[in-house]
Structures are given as C-alpha cells and as structure tokens.
C-alpha cells in the first residue's frame, strides 16, 4: 500500500529526481560521518587496548617466575626487641625527632608517643612496619599539633 502512494521515479520531474539524488547522497554522507566513522575509531581504540593488555600480560608471564623465586618480602628478625625495632625504624623514617617516648604495655606490645610528627611520614612509617615486620597498630589517638600537616599521636603497636 505504501509503495502505491509513493510516486515512481519515472513520474518525477528531472528537478525532483536531482533533489532526491542529492538528498540521498547527503543522507549517506551524514550516516557515514555520524555512525560508521565513530564506530571505526572505537574499534581501532579497542584493538590498541587489546594489544597493550597483551603486551602487559606477556611481561607479567615473563617476570612471574622471578617474583615467585624472590618470595615474600623479608621481615625483621623476631629476636630484635620491639622497642629497638620501633626506635630504629622511626629514625630511618625521619621521625626520630618526633619520637617523644615509648612504653612496653604487655605481651609484645608497645605504646609509642609522637609529638609534632609529619602525618604523611607517620602513615608511611606505620605501613612499612606492617609490611616488613608484621607490626600492627592496635589503637591510635591522633590529634593536630596546631601546625599544618603535623600531628601528636599515641600509638599502641603489637607484634603478631
């Protein structure tokens, strides 16, 4: 029914056929620009991402045996007293001047006080203690010391 309502090309004038042809060409160009090119760019981007991920996977497979052979990071000797380990590591982390005191507080635990300690350095130090020695923070009280970035802290540390 719809085909009968549309005039056939033979019944259209030359001018109408020309307008129809130009309109069709413009529609085709717009379709290519709006749909095909963005899809092609997306596919090319996906191919580059796959190639990059494949290269990363190849690298990971190559270094995996080396990492497995290296094993877990070494931990500080358990024979070293906790108070000595904390003091040495605090000085190495640049917190020696902030270390205000430390008091043994039970079985393998230590209470440490820091004054005017740079917060970022303190957090990095605590993370290294946990990673390298397995020392955990069981309690912490941290307050601003008044200066930007500096804190006063009372930390309860325990060896596992």
Coordinates of C-alpha atoms in Angstrom, one line a residue:
X1 CA 0.0 0.0 0.0
X2 CA 2.8 2.4 0.9
X3 CA 4.6 1.6 -2.4
X4 CA 1.5 2.7 -4.3
X5 CA 1.3 6.1 -2.5
X6 CA 4.9 7.0 -3.4
X7 CA 5.4 8.2 -6.9
X8 CA 7.7 6.2 -9.1
X9 CA 10.9 7.8 -10.2
X10 CA 9.7 7.8 -13.8
X11 CA 6.8 10.1 -12.9
X12 CA 9.1 12.6 -11.1
X13 CA 10.4 15.6 -13.0
X14 CA 14.1 15.9 -13.6
X15 CA 14.4 18.6 -11.0
X16 CA 12.7 16.3 -8.4
X17 CA 14.9 13.4 -9.2
X18 CA 18.0 15.6 -8.9
X19 CA 16.8 16.8 -5.4
X20 CA 16.1 13.2 -4.4
X21 CA 19.6 12.1 -5.5
X22 CA 21.4 15.0 -3.8
X23 CA 19.3 14.4 -0.6
X24 CA 20.2 10.7 -0.7
X25 CA 23.9 11.4 -1.1
X26 CA 23.8 13.9 1.8
X27 CA 22.0 11.3 3.9
X28 CA 24.6 8.7 3.1
X29 CA 27.5 11.1 3.9
X30 CA 25.8 12.0 7.2
X31 CA 25.3 8.4 8.0
X32 CA 29.0 7.6 7.4
X33 CA 30.1 10.6 9.4
X34 CA 27.7 10.1 12.3
X35 CA 27.8 6.3 12.6
X36 CA 30.5 4.5 10.7
X37 CA 33.5 6.7 11.5
X38 CA 32.9 6.8 15.3
X39 CA 32.4 3.0 15.3
X40 CA 35.6 2.6 13.3
X41 CA 37.5 4.8 15.7
X42 CA 36.1 2.8 18.7
X43 CA 37.2 -0.5 17.1
X44 CA 40.7 0.9 16.4
X45 CA 40.9 2.1 20.0
X46 CA 39.8 -1.3 21.3
X47 CA 42.4 -3.0 19.1
X48 CA 45.1 -0.8 20.6
X49 CA 43.9 -1.5 24.1
X50 CA 44.0 -5.3 23.4
X51 CA 47.5 -5.0 22.0
X52 CA 48.6 -3.0 25.1
X53 CA 47.0 -5.5 27.5
X54 CA 48.5 -8.4 25.6
X55 CA 52.0 -6.8 25.9
X56 CA 51.4 -6.4 29.7
X57 CA 50.3 -10.0 30.0
X58 CA 53.4 -11.2 28.2
X59 CA 55.6 -9.1 30.5
X60 CA 53.7 -10.4 33.6
X61 CA 54.2 -14.0 32.5
X62 CA 57.9 -13.4 31.8
X63 CA 58.5 -11.9 35.3
X64 CA 56.2 -14.2 37.3
X65 CA 58.9 -16.9 37.8
X66 CA 61.3 -14.2 39.1
X67 CA 58.8 -12.8 41.5
X68 CA 57.9 -16.3 42.7
X69 CA 61.5 -17.1 43.2
X70 CA 62.0 -13.9 45.2
X71 CA 59.3 -15.0 47.7
X72 CA 57.7 -12.8 50.3
X73 CA 59.4 -9.7 51.5
X74 CA 61.8 -10.4 54.3
X75 CA 60.7 -9.5 57.8
X76 CA 62.8 -8.1 60.5
X77 CA 64.2 -10.7 62.8
X78 CA 61.7 -11.6 65.6
X79 CA 64.6 -11.7 68.1
X80 CA 65.1 -7.9 67.8
X81 CA 63.2 -6.3 70.8
X82 CA 60.1 -4.4 69.7
X83 CA 61.3 -1.2 71.4
X84 CA 64.6 -1.3 69.5
X85 CA 62.9 -2.1 66.2
X86 CA 60.4 0.8 66.6
X87 CA 63.2 3.3 67.6
X88 CA 65.4 2.3 64.6
X89 CA 62.6 2.4 62.1
X90 CA 61.3 5.7 63.4
X91 CA 64.7 7.3 63.0
X92 CA 65.1 5.7 59.5
X93 CA 61.7 7.2 58.5
X94 CA 62.8 10.7 59.7
X95 CA 60.6 10.6 62.8
X96 CA 63.4 10.4 65.3
X97 CA 62.9 14.0 66.5
X98 CA 59.2 13.4 66.8
X99 CA 59.6 10.3 68.9
X100 CA 58.6 11.5 72.4
X101 CA 58.6 8.2 74.2
X102 CA 57.7 4.5 74.2
X103 CA 56.5 2.3 77.0
X104 CA 56.1 -1.5 76.9
X105 CA 52.5 -2.3 77.5
X106 CA 52.1 -6.1 78.0
X107 CA 53.0 -9.2 76.0
X108 CA 54.8 -8.0 72.9
X109 CA 53.0 -4.6 72.8
X110 CA 54.4 -1.1 72.9
X111 CA 52.8 2.3 73.4
X112 CA 54.6 5.0 71.3
X113 CA 54.1 8.8 71.6
X114 CA 55.0 11.1 68.7
X115 CA 55.0 14.9 69.0
X116 CA 54.9 17.3 66.0
X117 CA 55.2 14.4 63.6
X118 CA 54.6 14.9 59.9
X119 CA 51.3 13.0 59.3
X120 CA 52.3 11.6 55.9
X121 CA 55.7 10.3 57.2
X122 CA 54.0 8.7 60.2
X123 CA 51.5 6.9 58.0
X124 CA 54.2 5.7 55.6
X125 CA 56.3 4.5 58.6
X126 CA 53.3 2.5 60.0
X127 CA 52.7 0.9 56.7
X128 CA 56.4 -0.1 56.3
X129 CA 56.3 -1.5 59.9
X130 CA 53.3 -3.7 59.0
X131 CA 54.7 -4.8 55.6
X132 CA 58.3 -5.5 56.7
X133 CA 57.8 -6.7 60.3
X134 CA 54.2 -7.6 60.6
X135 CA 53.7 -5.0 63.4
X136 CA 50.1 -3.9 63.7
X137 CA 48.5 -0.8 65.2
X138 CA 46.0 -2.0 67.8
X139 CA 45.0 1.5 68.9
X140 CA 45.7 5.0 67.8
X141 CA 44.9 8.5 69.0
X142 CA 45.9 11.2 66.6
X143 CA 45.4 14.9 67.1
X144 CA 46.5 18.0 65.3
X145 CA 49.6 19.7 66.8
X146 CA 48.5 23.1 65.6
X147 CA 50.8 23.3 62.7
X148 CA 49.6 22.3 59.2
X149 CA 50.5 18.6 58.4
X150 CA 51.9 17.9 61.9
X151 CA 50.2 15.7 64.5
X152 CA 50.6 14.4 68.0
X153 CA 49.9 10.7 68.2
X154 CA 49.7 7.9 70.8
X155 CA 50.0 4.5 69.1
X156 CA 49.7 1.0 70.5
X157 CA 51.8 -1.3 68.4
X158 CA 51.9 -5.1 68.6
X159 CA 54.0 -7.8 67.0
X160 CA 51.9 -10.8 65.8

